[in-house]
Structures are given as C-alpha cells and as structure tokens.
Amino acid sequence: MNRILFQLYRIIVPKPLRTIILKKNLRLKIIYHFASLPGNEVKSEQKEVVEYLKKNPVSIFPYTFSNNYSPGQVSVFFDPQLKMRYVFHEGHRLYFRRGWGTARIQRAWSDLLREQDPSSPHRYLTDSFKPGKDDIIADIGAAEGNFSLTIIEQVKKIYLFENDRRWIEALKATFAPWKDKVEIVNKFVSDKDDSTHVSI
C-alpha cells in the first residue's frame, strides 16, 4: 500500500475497525504459518497457541486461561473522599489514576489478572521467585503497583519507580497503609542521576 493510500485508509477507516482488521489478519497469518511447517518443527507451546487461535481472537496471552477473565466480572468502586476509583486486590484497595472510567479499569484489571495467572508465562511470582520478610524489592515501572501490593505483607521494603506522574497519586493512595515501608520514586531508572533519572 503506497503512502497516499495508507493515509486515506487511516482517515476513512476508524481506528477500532482497523484494529479488528489487523488482529484478524494477524491471527490468520499465524495459523497459516504454523500449518505450513513440518509437524516436528512446531514446539508444544506453539501448538497450544495455534489451537487457541483457531477458536479465539488474537490476545496478549493466547491460552485457555485467558477466557477466565472477563472485564464484566471486575467490580470497580469509588472512594468519595479521594474521588478516585479502585478495585480490591487480595483484600486491599488498588487505586487507578484519575480520568480512568469504570470500563477502562475493568479492561485493564482483567488484563493484569490474566498476566499474573499461575499459568501465565509472564507471571512474576514462581516456585523459584518468592520474596521473603528480609527482602527489599525494586518495582521498576510500577504503574498501578499490582505486583507490589501482592507482596507488600511479605517483604521488608519496596521502592516503587514510576516516571509517569499520572500514576503517583494512585500509588500514594494504594500504599498509604504501608508508607513506612514503601518509597515512591517519580523517575526513570537509568545509568545516571539527574532530575528525571536515578541509578540503582
């Protein structure tokens, strides 16, 4: 597609429809690619993903456990004092940044639950990684802080590194009960120290 046609396509076809088309094409390309390979060259995990994609749309976690997390099942609450929305995570309030409505939080939270499902390849806690009472954690790119909230009762101290100022207020609200053991650092983690970067 040449540049002019591509620009027209972007103007005429709304982004949600372009996303649907892109995902559908990607799904078919993945299925056809693996179907063209000899069976002995396809690993078992790849076969699992292809089988999932034959019956489901493309997703970040193309595994059957993904179907256990529907945004519609997520309960979002409103804190009238802070005027912020939150969900309950392991019995604790996890706040989201201002400007996010209920539907967006439901989608984001269901994605985070998928990400940390025991069967997810992206899960942080594993049999070989479980922080203990004497551990100090650096959560780099903390965003809403779901991982740190999961382990807050189990560790000695947590440093939350988050450069996006829009998350700082929510992080402060979430971790207010543990302000003695949580430090929020509003900087990028880098190999230098200045007004926007910090080295570890």
XYZ file of N, CA, C and O in Angstrom:
800
model
N 0.864 -1.185 0.000
C 0.000 0.000 0.000
C 0.904 1.240 0.000
O 1.766 1.363 0.855
N 0.727 2.131 -0.989
C 1.595 3.298 -1.018
C 1.178 4.300 0.068
O 0.136 4.163 0.710
N 1.993 5.302 0.242
C 1.829 6.247 1.352
C 0.494 6.999 1.313
O -0.164 7.179 2.325
N 0.090 7.442 0.135
C -1.162 8.205 -0.001
C -2.361 7.318 0.330
O -3.260 7.714 1.076
N -2.368 6.091 -0.218
C -3.469 5.170 0.080
C -3.514 4.830 1.572
O -4.595 4.723 2.160
N -2.335 4.678 2.162
C -2.282 4.371 3.592
C -2.879 5.510 4.417
O -3.643 5.279 5.357
N -2.561 6.762 4.055
C -3.110 7.918 4.766
C -4.633 7.989 4.604
O -5.357 8.275 5.550
N -5.127 7.719 3.386
C -6.573 7.700 3.146
C -7.250 6.594 3.975
O -8.312 6.805 4.549
N -6.615 5.434 3.994
C -7.139 4.308 4.777
C -7.283 4.703 6.246
O -8.299 4.442 6.883
N -6.270 5.382 6.792
C -6.302 5.805 8.202
C -7.387 6.851 8.459
O -7.957 6.906 9.539
N -7.668 7.690 7.448
C -8.696 8.727 7.609
C -10.102 8.127 7.487
O -10.988 8.428 8.277
N -10.282 7.245 6.512
C -11.611 6.705 6.220
C -12.035 5.609 7.201
O -13.171 5.575 7.651
N -11.091 4.721 7.550
C -11.429 3.573 8.405
C -11.123 3.930 9.855
O -9.980 4.225 10.195
N -12.139 3.934 10.722
C -11.907 4.291 12.126
C -10.923 3.326 12.798
O -10.841 2.148 12.429
N -10.188 3.830 13.788
C -9.153 3.028 14.444
C -9.694 1.724 15.025
O -9.050 0.676 14.872
N -10.855 1.700 15.703
C -11.346 0.417 16.223
C -11.542 -0.629 15.126
O -11.226 -1.805 15.317
N -12.028 -0.191 13.955
C -12.223 -1.129 12.848
C -10.872 -1.570 12.274
O -10.685 -2.742 11.936
N -9.915 -0.639 12.181
C -8.568 -1.004 11.712
C -7.942 -2.036 12.637
O -7.275 -2.970 12.178
N -8.154 -1.886 13.941
C -7.599 -2.826 14.918
C -8.204 -4.214 14.724
O -7.492 -5.224 14.757
N -9.504 -4.279 14.505
C -10.178 -5.565 14.272
C -9.613 -6.239 13.021
O -9.302 -7.433 13.025
N -9.460 -5.459 11.953
C -8.923 -5.998 10.697
C -7.493 -6.496 10.898
O -7.122 -7.594 10.464
N -6.678 -5.704 11.579
C -5.284 -6.071 11.836
C -5.192 -7.362 12.639
O -4.432 -8.269 12.294
N -5.998 -7.469 13.703
C -5.960 -8.671 14.541
C -6.433 -9.904 13.774
O -5.876 -10.988 13.929
N -7.461 -9.731 12.948
C -7.972 -10.860 12.165
C -6.916 -11.349 11.180
O -6.677 -12.552 11.043
N -6.258 -10.406 10.495
C -5.199 -10.775 9.550
C -4.020 -11.427 10.255
O -3.455 -12.406 9.758
N -3.639 -10.886 11.399
C -2.529 -11.453 12.162
C -2.843 -12.880 12.600
O -2.005 -13.783 12.486
N -4.055 -13.089 13.092
C -4.492 -14.421 13.531
C -4.360 -15.431 12.390
O -3.803 -16.519 12.553
N -4.857 -15.051 11.205
C -4.796 -15.960 10.056
C -3.354 -16.223 9.615
O -3.000 -17.352 9.284
N -2.518 -15.190 9.638
C -1.110 -15.358 9.250
C -0.399 -16.337 10.184
O 0.387 -17.172 9.742
N -0.663 -16.204 11.492
C -0.028 -17.104 12.461
C -0.477 -18.549 12.224
O 0.340 -19.469 12.171
N -1.782 -18.743 12.058
C -2.320 -20.096 11.838
C -1.736 -20.697 10.560
O -1.265 -21.846 10.549
N -1.740 -19.934 9.451
C -1.222 -20.447 8.171
C 0.278 -20.712 8.234
O 0.764 -21.684 7.662
N 1.003 -19.843 8.931
C 2.453 -20.046 9.036
C 2.779 -21.377 9.705
O 3.579 -22.161 9.183
N 2.156 -21.623 10.849
C 2.474 -22.865 11.566
C 1.909 -24.096 10.863
O 2.475 -25.183 10.962
N 0.831 -23.929 10.102
C 0.287 -25.048 9.321
C 1.229 -25.438 8.188
O 1.248 -26.588 7.747
N 2.048 -24.480 7.717
C 2.963 -24.752 6.607
C 4.261 -25.438 7.058
O 5.017 -25.918 6.227
N 4.490 -25.482 8.363
C 5.727 -26.094 8.875
C 5.545 -27.594 9.085
O 4.443 -28.051 9.413
N 6.626 -28.364 8.939
C 6.536 -29.791 9.285
C 6.197 -29.941 10.768
O 6.670 -29.166 11.612
N 5.360 -30.908 11.086
C 4.890 -31.108 12.454
C 5.991 -31.202 13.487
O 5.860 -30.703 14.608
N 7.129 -31.809 13.120
C 8.221 -31.977 14.094
C 8.983 -30.678 14.366
O 9.816 -30.629 15.268
N 8.703 -29.624 13.602
C 9.364 -28.336 13.826
C 8.545 -27.404 14.719
O 9.027 -26.341 15.100
N 7.322 -27.797 15.033
C 6.447 -26.962 15.852
C 6.488 -27.457 17.290
O 6.186 -28.622 17.559
N 6.888 -26.577 18.205
C 7.001 -26.947 19.619
C 5.609 -27.059 20.243
O 4.637 -26.481 19.756
N 5.538 -27.744 21.374
C 4.239 -27.984 22.017
C 3.563 -26.678 22.443
O 2.346 -26.531 22.315
N 4.341 -25.705 22.925
C 3.740 -24.427 23.321
C 3.186 -23.695 22.099
O 2.121 -23.075 22.167
N 3.899 -23.786 20.974
C 3.410 -23.159 19.749
C 2.119 -23.826 19.279
O 1.185 -23.148 18.845
N 2.042 -25.143 19.398
C 0.824 -25.869 19.031
C -0.345 -25.421 19.904
O -1.467 -25.244 19.421
N -0.067 -25.226 21.198
C -1.115 -24.781 22.126
C -1.665 -23.412 21.714
O -2.872 -23.186 21.706
N -0.760 -22.509 21.336
C -1.170 -21.167 20.914
C -1.982 -21.234 19.624
O -3.026 -20.587 19.494
N -1.530 -22.024 18.666
C -2.240 -22.149 17.393
C -3.636 -22.720 17.618
O -4.621 -22.236 17.040
N -3.755 -23.736 18.466
C -5.077 -24.316 18.763
C -5.990 -23.277 19.403
O -7.178 -23.208 19.099
N -5.429 -22.439 20.283
C -6.211 -21.368 20.896
C -6.695 -20.384 19.833
O -7.858 -19.984 19.812
N -5.795 -20.000 18.917
C -6.134 -19.012 17.899
C -7.136 -19.532 16.867
O -7.827 -18.747 16.224
N -7.244 -20.837 16.721
C -8.237 -21.393 15.793
C -9.659 -21.111 16.270
O -10.582 -21.061 15.469
N -9.821 -20.916 17.576
C -11.165 -20.721 18.140
C -11.354 -19.362 18.791
O -12.458 -19.025 19.211
N -10.274 -18.574 18.924
C -10.341 -17.305 19.655
C -9.604 -16.214 18.892
O -8.699 -16.498 18.106
N -9.940 -14.953 19.168
C -9.197 -13.851 18.533
C -7.793 -13.721 19.136
O -7.487 -14.297 20.178
N -6.958 -12.942 18.479
C -5.601 -12.675 18.964
C -5.680 -11.968 20.309
O -6.516 -11.078 20.509
N -4.828 -12.378 21.236
C -4.749 -11.694 22.530
C -3.311 -11.738 23.016
O -2.488 -12.497 22.493
N -3.022 -10.937 24.020
C -1.662 -10.895 24.563
C -1.279 -12.248 25.134
O -0.149 -12.695 25.008
N -2.237 -12.916 25.775
C -1.994 -14.230 26.357
C -2.906 -15.241 25.664
O -4.020 -15.482 26.109
N -2.443 -15.826 24.554
C -3.297 -16.722 23.769
C -3.354 -18.135 24.347
O -2.899 -19.103 23.735
N -3.898 -18.233 25.525
C -4.025 -19.515 26.219
C -5.440 -19.613 26.790
O -6.092 -18.600 27.054
N -5.895 -20.822 27.049
C -7.279 -21.007 27.503
C -7.555 -20.312 28.832
O -8.686 -19.881 29.065
N -6.548 -20.147 29.706
C -6.809 -19.477 30.986
C -7.264 -18.031 30.792
O -7.919 -17.457 31.664
N -6.936 -17.431 29.645
C -7.345 -16.050 29.367
C -8.852 -15.884 29.407
O -9.370 -14.819 29.754
N -9.564 -16.951 29.037
C -11.024 -16.874 28.983
C -11.663 -16.793 30.371
O -12.867 -16.561 30.478
N -10.861 -16.983 31.425
C -11.385 -16.904 32.795
C -11.529 -15.469 33.291
O -12.050 -15.253 34.379
N -11.031 -14.494 32.523
C -11.000 -13.109 32.991
C -11.791 -12.204 32.057
O -11.300 -11.788 31.015
N -12.983 -11.909 32.448
C -13.848 -11.046 31.654
C -13.935 -9.674 32.324
O -14.153 -9.588 33.537
N -13.772 -8.596 31.563
C -13.890 -7.258 32.162
C -15.208 -7.054 32.906
O -15.262 -6.384 33.929
N -16.279 -7.676 32.408
C -17.588 -7.520 33.031
C -17.680 -8.101 34.434
O -18.584 -7.760 35.200
N -16.733 -8.967 34.787
C -16.719 -9.571 36.124
C -15.965 -8.719 37.142
O -15.961 -9.032 38.327
N -15.310 -7.660 36.687
C -14.496 -6.816 37.573
C -15.381 -5.776 38.259
O -16.081 -5.012 37.593
N -15.327 -5.747 39.582
C -16.075 -4.747 40.359
C -15.175 -3.544 40.620
O -14.084 -3.680 41.179
N -15.636 -2.378 40.203
C -14.899 -1.128 40.402
C -15.667 -0.282 41.407
O -16.880 -0.126 41.298
N -14.940 0.266 42.394
C -15.548 1.063 43.454
C -15.058 2.497 43.373
O -14.030 2.774 42.749
N -15.795 3.402 44.024
C -15.425 4.814 44.019
C -15.212 5.279 45.454
O -16.047 5.047 46.325
N -14.070 5.905 45.696
C -13.750 6.458 47.009
C -14.186 7.923 47.006
O -13.549 8.759 46.358
N -15.280 8.265 47.721
C -15.783 9.641 47.672
C -14.839 10.648 48.322
O -14.832 11.819 47.963
N -14.034 10.184 49.271
C -13.103 11.096 49.936
C -11.955 11.480 49.005
O -11.626 12.646 48.855
N -11.354 10.484 48.347
C -10.234 10.753 47.435
C -10.707 11.077 46.019
O -9.929 11.540 45.196
N -12.001 10.773 45.755
C -12.564 10.957 44.413
C -11.755 10.175 43.366
O -11.419 10.684 42.300
N -11.471 8.922 43.716
C -10.716 8.035 42.822
C -11.373 6.660 42.815
O -11.977 6.251 43.804
N -11.209 5.972 41.705
C -11.749 4.613 41.581
C -10.691 3.586 41.988
O -9.486 3.821 41.815
N -11.179 2.432 42.449
C -10.267 1.374 42.868
C -10.930 0.007 42.704
O -12.142 -0.104 42.534
N -10.092 -1.029 42.752
C -10.559 -2.415 42.804
C -9.968 -3.021 44.074
O -9.036 -2.465 44.667
N -10.508 -4.153 44.483
C -9.916 -4.878 45.601
C -8.962 -5.925 45.054
O -9.312 -6.703 44.167
N -7.747 -5.914 45.593
C -6.729 -6.896 45.204
C -6.211 -7.559 46.472
O -5.577 -6.909 47.297
N -6.549 -8.832 46.616
C -6.140 -9.606 47.785
C -6.526 -8.893 49.087
O -5.736 -8.816 50.032
N -7.730 -8.338 49.088
C -8.270 -7.703 50.284
C -7.844 -6.261 50.494
O -8.230 -5.639 51.489
N -7.063 -5.703 49.583
C -6.579 -4.329 49.711
C -7.073 -3.485 48.536
O -7.248 -3.977 47.432
N -7.247 -2.193 48.787
C -7.651 -1.281 47.711
C -6.472 -0.981 46.798
O -5.398 -0.606 47.269
N -6.696 -1.119 45.495
C -5.706 -0.748 44.494
C -6.345 0.348 43.647
O -7.321 0.105 42.941
N -5.805 1.553 43.770
C -6.383 2.726 43.101
C -5.845 2.869 41.678
O -4.700 2.502 41.389
N -6.690 3.442 40.825
C -6.295 3.754 39.452
C -6.234 5.263 39.277
O -6.857 6.017 40.021
N -5.476 5.688 38.289
C -5.250 7.117 38.105
C -6.525 7.838 37.691
O -7.438 7.240 37.116
N -6.556 9.106 37.994
C -7.707 9.943 37.654
C -7.938 9.948 36.143
O -6.995 9.861 35.360
N -9.193 10.082 35.774
C -9.532 10.135 34.364
C -9.899 8.783 33.779
O -10.429 8.710 32.678
N -9.588 7.706 34.498
C -9.954 6.389 34.014
C -11.351 6.055 34.502
O -11.618 6.064 35.704
N -12.251 5.750 33.572
C -13.607 5.364 33.927
C -13.700 3.888 34.269
O -12.725 3.133 34.140
N -14.874 3.480 34.666
C -15.099 2.097 35.099
C -14.748 1.089 34.012
O -14.047 0.107 34.268
N -15.214 1.315 32.783
C -14.975 0.343 31.702
C -13.478 0.183 31.416
O -13.000 -0.937 31.210
N -12.741 1.286 31.437
C -11.300 1.194 31.160
C -10.585 0.442 32.279
O -9.688 -0.360 32.034
N -10.985 0.691 33.516
C -10.388 -0.012 34.657
C -10.722 -1.501 34.582
O -9.864 -2.354 34.836
N -11.953 -1.824 34.223
C -12.336 -3.233 34.105
C -11.470 -3.950 33.069
O -11.007 -5.072 33.314
N -11.243 -3.302 31.932
C -10.399 -3.925 30.899
C -8.962 -4.075 31.379
O -8.348 -5.138 31.222
N -8.431 -3.009 31.977
C -7.044 -3.035 32.437
C -6.848 -4.074 33.537
O -5.869 -4.826 33.531
N -7.789 -4.121 34.474
C -7.640 -5.043 35.599
C -7.776 -6.494 35.153
O -7.026 -7.360 35.612
N -8.691 -6.770 34.229
C -8.807 -8.147 33.745
C -7.531 -8.562 33.006
O -7.085 -9.704 33.118
N -6.898 -7.622 32.272
C -5.614 -7.919 31.616
C -4.520 -8.196 32.637
O -3.697 -9.104 32.467
N -4.494 -7.423 33.725
C -3.482 -7.643 34.765
C -3.700 -8.984 35.470
O -2.733 -9.665 35.828
N -4.936 -9.359 35.674
C -5.223 -10.660 36.281
C -4.774 -11.794 35.364
O -4.214 -12.793 35.825
N -4.994 -11.641 34.064
C -4.507 -12.636 33.092
C -2.990 -12.750 33.172
O -2.437 -13.838 33.188
N -2.349 -11.591 33.193
C -0.889 -11.544 33.202
C -0.299 -12.287 34.393
O 0.738 -12.929 34.286
N -0.972 -12.235 35.543
C -0.433 -12.851 36.750
C -1.119 -14.176 37.108
O -0.960 -14.695 38.205
N -1.883 -14.732 36.173
C -2.471 -16.057 36.380
C -1.341 -17.069 36.595
O -0.270 -16.956 35.988
N -1.550 -18.070 37.449
C -0.498 -19.079 37.679
C -0.001 -19.765 36.412
O 1.144 -20.218 36.360
N -0.816 -19.816 35.358
C -0.392 -20.457 34.105
C 0.245 -19.490 33.120
O 0.701 -19.903 32.055
N 0.277 -18.199 33.454
C 0.801 -17.193 32.524
C 2.322 -17.239 32.441
O 3.003 -17.311 33.465
N 2.878 -17.173 31.223
C 4.335 -17.127 31.085
C 4.918 -15.801 31.578
O 6.134 -15.676 31.731
N 4.060 -14.814 31.837
C 4.519 -13.503 32.289
C 4.398 -13.329 33.802
O 4.749 -12.290 34.343
N 3.927 -14.340 34.500
C 3.720 -14.253 35.950
C 5.041 -13.949 36.651
O 6.078 -14.524 36.337
N 4.993 -13.016 37.599
C 6.218 -12.616 38.314
C 6.608 -13.616 39.390
O 7.772 -13.955 39.546
N 5.636 -14.054 40.185
C 5.931 -14.996 41.261
C 5.944 -16.415 40.708
O 5.025 -16.836 40.031
N 7.022 -17.139 41.001
C 7.158 -18.515 40.536
C 7.659 -19.363 41.705
O 7.924 -18.845 42.792
N 7.810 -20.648 41.461
C 8.347 -21.526 42.507
C 9.759 -21.110 42.901
O 10.174 -21.298 44.035
N 10.501 -20.530 41.960
C 11.885 -20.141 42.257
C 12.024 -18.669 42.653
O 13.103 -18.227 43.020
N 10.940 -17.884 42.562
C 10.994 -16.477 42.985
C 9.796 -16.141 43.850
O 8.694 -15.918 43.359
N 10.043 -16.132 45.156
C 9.032 -15.740 46.139
C 9.735 -14.889 47.182
O 10.482 -15.406 48.011
N 9.531 -13.561 47.150
C 10.205 -12.681 48.108
C 9.842 -13.022 49.549
O 8.719 -13.451 49.834
N 10.807 -12.797 50.438
C 10.607 -13.098 51.853
C 10.706 -11.869 52.733
O 10.921 -10.758 52.261
N 10.590 -12.071 54.045
C 10.473 -10.979 55.022
C 11.695 -10.071 55.099
O 11.581 -8.936 55.558
N 12.858 -10.516 54.682
C 14.059 -9.687 54.735
C 14.408 -9.063 53.380
O 15.424 -8.387 53.253
N 13.568 -9.273 52.389
C 13.870 -8.797 51.035
C 13.436 -7.350 50.819
O 12.425 -6.891 51.350
N 14.237 -6.650 50.005
C 13.922 -5.290 49.565
C 13.668 -5.369 48.064
O 14.495 -5.872 47.304
N 12.498 -4.887 47.647
C 12.052 -5.020 46.253
C 12.140 -3.680 45.529
O 11.752 -2.650 46.077
N 12.641 -3.716 44.292
C 12.592 -2.555 43.400
C 11.583 -2.883 42.312
O 11.818 -3.765 41.487
N 10.444 -2.217 42.327
C 9.400 -2.414 41.321
C 9.580 -1.304 40.288
O 9.144 -0.171 40.487
N 10.249 -1.635 39.183
C 10.631 -0.638 38.188
C 9.571 -0.578 37.095
O 9.303 -1.563 36.416
N 8.960 0.595 36.956
C 7.822 0.751 36.052
C 6.581 0.221 36.740
O 5.837 -0.591 36.204
N 6.343 0.697 37.940
C 5.305 0.132 38.814
C 3.894 0.333 38.297
O 3.015 -0.475 38.585
N 3.635 1.405 37.553
C 2.276 1.746 37.083
C 1.305 1.747 38.256
O 1.478 2.520 39.192
N 0.299 0.855 38.242
C -0.693 0.837 39.326
C -0.199 0.092 40.563
O -0.806 0.184 41.622
N 0.907 -0.657 40.466
C 1.509 -1.300 41.633
C 0.911 -2.628 42.035
O 1.026 -3.039 43.194
N 0.292 -3.354 41.097
C -0.368 -4.609 41.464
C 0.599 -5.657 42.021
O 0.282 -6.348 42.984
N 1.795 -5.767 41.429
C 2.756 -6.756 41.926
C 3.190 -6.429 43.349
O 3.200 -7.291 44.232
N 3.514 -5.168 43.581
C 3.961 -4.776 44.918
C 2.863 -4.944 45.961
O 3.136 -5.307 47.106
N 1.626 -4.691 45.581
C 0.527 -4.877 46.526
C 0.356 -6.360 46.866
O -0.004 -6.706 47.989
N 0.649 -7.230 45.908
C 0.563 -8.672 46.150
C 1.532 -9.112 47.242
O 1.207 -9.960 48.069
N 2.732 -8.517 47.267
C 3.782 -8.986 48.186
C 4.041 -8.042 49.363
O 4.928 -8.306 50.167
N 3.257 -6.974 49.494
C 3.537 -5.935 50.487
C 3.667 -6.476 51.908
O 4.492 -6.018 52.690
N 2.862 -7.470 52.264
C 2.889 -8.014 53.624
C 4.058 -8.970 53.844
O 4.366 -9.328 54.970
N 4.718 -9.387 52.756
C 5.743 -10.427 52.855
C 7.168 -9.899 52.860
O 8.100 -10.653 53.127
N 7.378 -8.621 52.533
C 8.737 -8.112 52.355
C 9.064 -7.001 53.350
O 8.187 -6.460 54.007
N 10.362 -6.682 53.415
C 10.843 -5.654 54.346
C 10.566 -4.244 53.829
O 10.134 -3.366 54.579
N 10.853 -4.009 52.541
C 10.690 -2.666 51.971
C 10.502 -2.780 50.470
O 10.999 -3.707 49.836
N 9.764 -1.790 49.909
C 9.560 -1.741 48.460
C 9.845 -0.326 47.958
O 9.376 0.654 48.544
N 10.617 -0.252 46.886
C 10.829 1.004 46.161
C 10.027 0.922 44.871
O 10.247 0.035 44.048
N 9.076 1.835 44.717
C 8.259 1.895 43.503
C 8.826 2.971 42.582
O 8.790 4.154 42.919
N 9.359 2.565 41.440
C 9.892 3.503 40.452
C 8.846 3.681 39.352
O 8.492 2.726 38.670
N 8.335 4.898 39.229
C 7.334 5.177 38.187
C 7.509 6.605 37.706
O 7.307 7.552 38.464
N 7.893 6.764 36.437
C 8.141 8.091 35.896
C 6.858 8.831 35.517
O 6.824 10.052 35.516
N 5.794 8.107 35.201
C 4.549 8.736 34.766
C 3.852 9.367 35.974
O 3.296 8.674 36.827
N 3.856 10.696 36.026
C 3.280 11.416 37.174
C 1.799 11.105 37.392
O 1.290 11.242 38.498
N 1.110 10.689 36.332
C -0.321 10.402 36.460
C -0.599 9.201 37.364
O -1.718 9.028 37.827
N 0.418 8.361 37.615
C 0.231 7.201 38.497
C 0.606 7.502 39.949
O 0.246 6.727 40.848
N 1.327 8.569 40.208
C 1.867 8.814 41.555
C 0.761 8.968 42.598
O 0.820 8.378 43.684
N -0.265 9.735 42.284
C -1.361 9.942 43.234
C -2.035 8.611 43.574
O -2.337 8.323 44.741
N -2.270 7.781 42.560
C -2.903 6.480 42.785
C -2.002 5.574 43.621
O -2.478 4.869 44.520
N -0.700 5.583 43.338
C 0.233 4.768 44.122
C 0.258 5.215 45.587
O 0.278 4.379 46.504
N 0.248 6.519 45.801
C 0.233 7.021 47.182
C -1.024 6.570 47.916
O -0.977 6.194 49.092
N -2.161 6.585 47.223
C -3.416 6.155 47.849
C -3.387 4.660 48.145
O -3.773 4.222 49.237
N -2.914 3.867 47.196
C -2.862 2.413 47.377
C -1.953 2.023 48.536
O -2.309 1.172 49.361
N -0.789 2.652 48.614
C 0.206 2.225 49.597
C 0.235 3.084 50.856
O 1.149 2.943 51.674
N -0.783 3.928 51.046
C -0.864 4.754 52.261
C -0.777 3.924 53.547
O -0.098 4.328 54.497
N -1.410 2.747 53.628
C -1.300 1.959 54.868
C 0.113 1.444 55.151
O 0.401 1.013 56.265
N 0.998 1.479 54.163
C 2.366 0.954 54.326
C 3.409 2.022 54.010
O 4.494 1.707 53.549
N 3.100 3.299 54.282
C 4.044 4.349 53.885
C 5.371 4.249 54.618
O 6.369 4.800 54.168
N 5.417 3.496 55.726
C 6.681 3.304 56.433
C 7.609 2.328 55.707
O 8.813 2.327 55.933
N 7.063 1.494 54.814
C 7.912 0.510 54.128
C 7.889 0.637 52.606
O 8.461 -0.180 51.910
N 7.208 1.679 52.083
C 7.147 1.889 50.625
C 7.653 3.282 50.299
O 7.235 4.265 50.897
N 8.573 3.344 49.347
C 9.069 4.638 48.866
C 8.768 4.755 47.377
O 9.106 3.855 46.605
N 8.114 5.843 46.991
C 7.754 6.073 45.589
C 8.770 7.033 44.971
O 8.992 8.135 45.488
N 9.382 6.594 43.889
C 10.403 7.394 43.207
C 9.873 7.749 41.816
O 9.725 6.880 40.960
N 9.582 9.031 41.603
C 8.997 9.502 40.351
C 10.098 9.839 39.337
O 10.280 10.980 38.934
N 10.849 8.794 38.924
C 11.947 8.961 37.973
C 12.108 7.706 37.127
O 11.632 6.634 37.494
N 12.818 7.867 35.988
C 13.243 6.717 35.199
C 14.421 6.063 35.913
O 15.271 6.753 36.472
N 14.513 4.740 35.847
C 15.713 4.052 36.315
C 16.688 4.033 35.146
O 16.335 3.656 34.031
N 17.927 4.458 35.415
C 18.895 4.641 34.339
C 20.302 4.365 34.859
O 20.479 3.855 35.962
N 21.305 4.730 34.060
C 22.694 4.615 34.493
C 23.251 5.986 34.907
O 24.442 6.165 35.036
N 22.328 6.952 35.100
C 22.755 8.291 35.506
C 21.767 8.847 36.533
O 20.648 8.341 36.691
N 22.188 9.882 37.229
C 21.343 10.555 38.213
C 21.167 12.018 37.811
O 22.130 12.745 37.663
N 19.913 12.406 37.601
C 19.606 13.808 37.355
C 18.158 14.063 37.759
O 17.571 13.271 38.506
N 17.556 15.115 37.268
C 16.219 15.495 37.724
C 15.135 14.487 37.311
O 14.085 14.419 37.944
N 15.375 13.725 36.252
C 14.358 12.766 35.805
C 14.836 11.310 35.787
O 14.063 10.418 35.450
N 16.097 11.085 36.171
C 16.659 9.730 36.154
C 17.313 9.407 37.487
O 17.826 10.301 38.170
N 17.335 8.117 37.816
C 18.045 7.682 39.012
C 18.721 6.348 38.704
O 18.179 5.515 37.987
N 19.940 6.186 39.196
C 20.640 4.914 39.018
C 20.482 4.075 40.277
O 20.267 4.596 41.374
N 20.540 2.783 40.095
C 20.426 1.871 41.247
C 21.817 1.361 41.590
O 22.482 0.793 40.776
